Short mmCIF file of C-alpha atoms in Angstrom, two decimals:
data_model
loop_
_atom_site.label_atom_id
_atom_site.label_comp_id
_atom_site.label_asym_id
_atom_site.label_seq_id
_atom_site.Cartn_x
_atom_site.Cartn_y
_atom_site.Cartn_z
CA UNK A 1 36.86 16.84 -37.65
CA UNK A 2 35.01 19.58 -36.37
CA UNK A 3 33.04 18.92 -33.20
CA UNK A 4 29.98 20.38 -31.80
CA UNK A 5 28.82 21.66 -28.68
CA UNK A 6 25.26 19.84 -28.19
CA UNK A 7 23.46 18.09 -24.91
CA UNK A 8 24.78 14.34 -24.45
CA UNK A 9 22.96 13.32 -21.57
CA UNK A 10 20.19 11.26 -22.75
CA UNK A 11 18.04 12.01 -19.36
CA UNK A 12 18.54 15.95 -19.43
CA UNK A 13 17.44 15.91 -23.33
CA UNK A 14 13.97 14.05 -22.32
CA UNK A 15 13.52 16.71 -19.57
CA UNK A 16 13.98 20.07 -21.50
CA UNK A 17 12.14 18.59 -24.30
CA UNK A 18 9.06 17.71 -21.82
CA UNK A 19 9.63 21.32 -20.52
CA UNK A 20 9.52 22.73 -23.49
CA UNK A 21 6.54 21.13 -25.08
CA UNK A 22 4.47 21.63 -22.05
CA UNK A 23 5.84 25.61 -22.47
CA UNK A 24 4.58 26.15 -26.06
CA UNK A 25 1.50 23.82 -26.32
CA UNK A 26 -1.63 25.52 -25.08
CA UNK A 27 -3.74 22.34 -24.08
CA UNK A 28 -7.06 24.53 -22.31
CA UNK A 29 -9.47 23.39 -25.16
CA UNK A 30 -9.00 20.01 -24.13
CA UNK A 31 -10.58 18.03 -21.39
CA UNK A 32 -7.93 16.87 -18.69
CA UNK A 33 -7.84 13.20 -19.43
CA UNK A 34 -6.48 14.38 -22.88
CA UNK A 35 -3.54 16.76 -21.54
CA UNK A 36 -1.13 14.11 -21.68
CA UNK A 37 -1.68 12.20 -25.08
CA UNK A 38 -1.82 15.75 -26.44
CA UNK A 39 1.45 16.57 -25.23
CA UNK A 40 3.26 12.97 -26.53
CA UNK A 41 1.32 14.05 -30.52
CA UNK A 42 3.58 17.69 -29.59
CA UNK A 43 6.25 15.48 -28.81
CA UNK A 44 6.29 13.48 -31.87
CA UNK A 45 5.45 15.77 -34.55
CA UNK A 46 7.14 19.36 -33.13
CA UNK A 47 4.10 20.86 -33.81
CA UNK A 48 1.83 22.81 -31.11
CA UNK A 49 -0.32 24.17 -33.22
CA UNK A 50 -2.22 20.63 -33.77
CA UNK A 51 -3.81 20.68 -30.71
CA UNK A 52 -6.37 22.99 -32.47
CA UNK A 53 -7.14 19.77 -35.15
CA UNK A 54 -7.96 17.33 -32.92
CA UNK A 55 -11.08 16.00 -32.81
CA UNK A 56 -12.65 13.48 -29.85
CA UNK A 57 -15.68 11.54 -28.86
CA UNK A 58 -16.37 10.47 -24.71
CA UNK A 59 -13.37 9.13 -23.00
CA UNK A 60 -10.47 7.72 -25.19
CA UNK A 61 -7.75 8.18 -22.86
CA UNK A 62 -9.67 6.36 -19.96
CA UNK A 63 -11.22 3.84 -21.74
CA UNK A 64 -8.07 2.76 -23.60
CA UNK A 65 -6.03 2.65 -20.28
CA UNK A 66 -8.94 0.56 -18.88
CA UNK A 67 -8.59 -1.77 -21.75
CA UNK A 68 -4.55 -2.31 -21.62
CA UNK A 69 -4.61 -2.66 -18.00
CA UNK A 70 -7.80 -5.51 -18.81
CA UNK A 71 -5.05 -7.07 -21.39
CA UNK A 72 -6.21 -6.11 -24.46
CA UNK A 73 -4.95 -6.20 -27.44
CA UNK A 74 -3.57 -2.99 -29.35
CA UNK A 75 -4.72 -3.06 -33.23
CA UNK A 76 -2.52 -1.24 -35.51
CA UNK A 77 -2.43 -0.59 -39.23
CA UNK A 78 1.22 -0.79 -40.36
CA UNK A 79 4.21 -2.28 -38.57
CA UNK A 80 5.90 1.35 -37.92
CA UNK A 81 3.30 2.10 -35.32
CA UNK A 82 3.87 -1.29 -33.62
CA UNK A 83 7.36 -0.37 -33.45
CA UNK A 84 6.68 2.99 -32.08
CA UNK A 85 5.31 1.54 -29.02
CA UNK A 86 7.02 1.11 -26.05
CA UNK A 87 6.39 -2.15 -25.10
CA UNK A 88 8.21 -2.91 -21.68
CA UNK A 89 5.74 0.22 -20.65
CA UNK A 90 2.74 -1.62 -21.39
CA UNK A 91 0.45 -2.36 -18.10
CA UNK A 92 -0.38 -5.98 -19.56
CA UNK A 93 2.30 -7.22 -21.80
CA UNK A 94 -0.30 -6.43 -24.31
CA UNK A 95 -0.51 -7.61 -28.06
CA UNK A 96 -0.43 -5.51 -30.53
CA UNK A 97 -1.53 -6.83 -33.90
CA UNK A 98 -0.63 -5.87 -37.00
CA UNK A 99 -1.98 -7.99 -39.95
CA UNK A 100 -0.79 -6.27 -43.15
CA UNK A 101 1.71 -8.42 -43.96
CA UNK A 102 -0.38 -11.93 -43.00
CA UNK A 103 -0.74 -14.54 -45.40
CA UNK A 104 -4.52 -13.91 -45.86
CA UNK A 105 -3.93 -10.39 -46.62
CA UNK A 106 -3.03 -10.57 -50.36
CA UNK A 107 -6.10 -12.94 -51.24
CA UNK A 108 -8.73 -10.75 -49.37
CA UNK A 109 -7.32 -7.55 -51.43
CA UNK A 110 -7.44 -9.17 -54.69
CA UNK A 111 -10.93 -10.10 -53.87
CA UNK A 112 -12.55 -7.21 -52.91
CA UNK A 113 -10.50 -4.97 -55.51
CA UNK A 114 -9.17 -3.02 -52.43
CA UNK A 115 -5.67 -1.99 -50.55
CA UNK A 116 -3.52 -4.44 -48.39
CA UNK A 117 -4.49 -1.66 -45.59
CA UNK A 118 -7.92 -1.88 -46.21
CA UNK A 119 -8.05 -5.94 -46.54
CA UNK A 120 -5.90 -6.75 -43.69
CA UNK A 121 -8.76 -5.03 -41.53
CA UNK A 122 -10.84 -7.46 -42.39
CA UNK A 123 -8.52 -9.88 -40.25
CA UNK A 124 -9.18 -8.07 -37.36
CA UNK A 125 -12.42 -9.25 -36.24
CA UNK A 126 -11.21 -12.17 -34.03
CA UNK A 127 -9.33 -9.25 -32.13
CA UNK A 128 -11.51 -6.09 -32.66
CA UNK A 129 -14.22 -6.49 -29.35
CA UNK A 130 -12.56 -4.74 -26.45
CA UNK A 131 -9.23 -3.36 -28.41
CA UNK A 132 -7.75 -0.58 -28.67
CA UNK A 133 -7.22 0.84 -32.30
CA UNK A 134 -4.55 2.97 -33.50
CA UNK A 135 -4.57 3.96 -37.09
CA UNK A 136 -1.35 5.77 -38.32
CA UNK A 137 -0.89 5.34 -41.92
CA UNK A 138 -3.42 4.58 -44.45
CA UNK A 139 -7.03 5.93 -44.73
CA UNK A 140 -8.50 2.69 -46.73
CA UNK A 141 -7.63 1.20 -43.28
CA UNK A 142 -10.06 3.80 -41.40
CA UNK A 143 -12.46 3.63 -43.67
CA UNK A 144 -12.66 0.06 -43.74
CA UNK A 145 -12.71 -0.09 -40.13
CA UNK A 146 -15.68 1.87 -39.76
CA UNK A 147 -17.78 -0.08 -42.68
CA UNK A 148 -17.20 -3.13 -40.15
CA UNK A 149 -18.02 -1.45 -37.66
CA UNK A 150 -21.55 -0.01 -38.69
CA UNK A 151 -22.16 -3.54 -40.53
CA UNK A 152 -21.64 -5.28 -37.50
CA UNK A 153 -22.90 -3.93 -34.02
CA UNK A 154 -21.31 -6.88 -31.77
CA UNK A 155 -18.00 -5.68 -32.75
CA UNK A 156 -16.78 -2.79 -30.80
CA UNK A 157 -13.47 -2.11 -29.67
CA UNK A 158 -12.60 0.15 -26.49
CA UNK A 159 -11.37 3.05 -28.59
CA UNK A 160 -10.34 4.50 -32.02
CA UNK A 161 -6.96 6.45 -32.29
CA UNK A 162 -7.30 7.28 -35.93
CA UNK A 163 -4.20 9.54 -37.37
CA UNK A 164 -3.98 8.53 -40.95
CA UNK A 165 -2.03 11.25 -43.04
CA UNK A 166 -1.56 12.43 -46.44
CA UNK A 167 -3.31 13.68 -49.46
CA UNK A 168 -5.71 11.11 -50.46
CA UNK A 169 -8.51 10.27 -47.63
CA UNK A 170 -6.65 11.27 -44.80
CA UNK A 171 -8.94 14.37 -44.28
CA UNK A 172 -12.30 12.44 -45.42
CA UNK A 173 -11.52 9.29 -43.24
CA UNK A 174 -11.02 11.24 -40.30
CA UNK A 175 -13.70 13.39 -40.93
CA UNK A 176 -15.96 10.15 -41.10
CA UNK A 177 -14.81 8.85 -38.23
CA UNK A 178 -15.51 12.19 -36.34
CA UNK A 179 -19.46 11.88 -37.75
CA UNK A 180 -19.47 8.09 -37.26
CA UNK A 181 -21.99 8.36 -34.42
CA UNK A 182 -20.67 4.87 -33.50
CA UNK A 183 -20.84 5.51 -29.76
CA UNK A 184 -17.14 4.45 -29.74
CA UNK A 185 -14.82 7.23 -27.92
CA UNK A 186 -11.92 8.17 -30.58
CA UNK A 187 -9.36 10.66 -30.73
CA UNK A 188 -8.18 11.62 -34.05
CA UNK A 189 -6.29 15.06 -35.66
CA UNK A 190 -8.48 16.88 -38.84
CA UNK A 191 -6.21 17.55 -41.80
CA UNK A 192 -3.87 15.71 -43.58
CA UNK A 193 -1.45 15.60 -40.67
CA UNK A 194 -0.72 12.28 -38.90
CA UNK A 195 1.26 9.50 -39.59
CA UNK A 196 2.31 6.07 -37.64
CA UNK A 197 4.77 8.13 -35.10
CA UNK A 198 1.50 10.19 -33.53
CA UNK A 199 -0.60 6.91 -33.53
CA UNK A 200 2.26 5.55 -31.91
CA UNK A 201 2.43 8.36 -29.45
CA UNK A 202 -0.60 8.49 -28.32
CA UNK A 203 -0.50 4.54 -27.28
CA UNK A 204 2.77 5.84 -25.54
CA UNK A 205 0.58 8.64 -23.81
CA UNK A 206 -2.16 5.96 -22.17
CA UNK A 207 1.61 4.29 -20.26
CA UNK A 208 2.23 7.11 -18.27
CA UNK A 209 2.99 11.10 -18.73
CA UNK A 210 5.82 12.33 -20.72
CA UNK A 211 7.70 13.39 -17.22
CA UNK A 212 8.28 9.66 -16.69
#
């Protein structure tokens, strides 16, 4: 069996890759309280260029850490960005809530002629006022989030991570969001790129900078 020469140690491989994404990602366009999330999207996706595509609104990153450290709850969209969060790293033992798969879920789609992403929004609301959002997958769920949102003023959470990805509403959900004029602060990435491991990161991000 051939063997190959690579780096083991599990602690050096987390340093050189922190080096190196802090190296190659030029983060100057970006206010300071986003220099760390930004770095943790690098992290995620290999990709410095993104940087360019993101898109924000006030305070995200210090609003969100406000919020976990006040216990609030983390609102996610599928179950692979609840399992992309480090949870021993959260400041409040913090729930996150993910309702896709809840029993209510299926009846709400079928009727409002929708997607299970889109319905299981709609069993947010209990948790939405004060959360922290992070959209990773669908665009239906974005989009759905921000009809609720301008329907109902009383509901606000702290702030919207929205990185839905793909072909089909990923660009025009996050370009809605961006023009929501909600007067919620949200980070989100323009494009089709996203995906459940950079909503994932940037929860990851409010926990403390990649050097730790």
């Amino acid at each position: 069996m051939k063997s190959y020469e690579y780096i083991r140690d599990p602690g050096e491989i987390y340093q050189l890759s922190s080096q190196r994404v802090r190296e190659l990602t030029d983060v100057s366009s970006l206010p300071p309280q986003l220099h760390d999330i930004a770095y943790r999207l690098v992290h995620a996706c290999g990709m410095p260029d993104i940087v360019a595509e993101l898109a924000w609104e006030g305070d995200p990153a210090t609003v969100a850490r406000h919020a976990l450290s006040n216990g609030g709850s983390i609102l996610v969209d599928a179950m692979m960005v609840a399992n992309g969060v480090i949870r021993d790293r959260l400041p409040a033992a913090n729930n996150i809530v993910c309702t896709l798969n809840d029993a209510g879920t299926e009846d709400i789609r079928r009727e409002q002629d929708t997607t299970r992403s889109a319905a299981a929004i709609e069993l947010w609301r209990q948790h939405l006022d004060g959360a922290v959002v992070a959209i990773g997958n669908a665009p239906t769920a974005l989009f759905r989030l921000l009809e609720i949102l301008q329907h109902d003023s009383d509901l606000r959470p702290a702030a919207i991570f929205g990185f839905p990805v793909g072909f089909v509403g990923a660009v025009e959900s996050k370009a809605a969001l961006a023009e929501s004029m909600l007067g919620v602060p949200f980070l989100t990435l323009h494009g089709r790129r996203g995906g459940s491991a950079l909503a994932a990161a940037a929860i990851n991000a409010l926990a403390g900078p990649m050097s730790q």
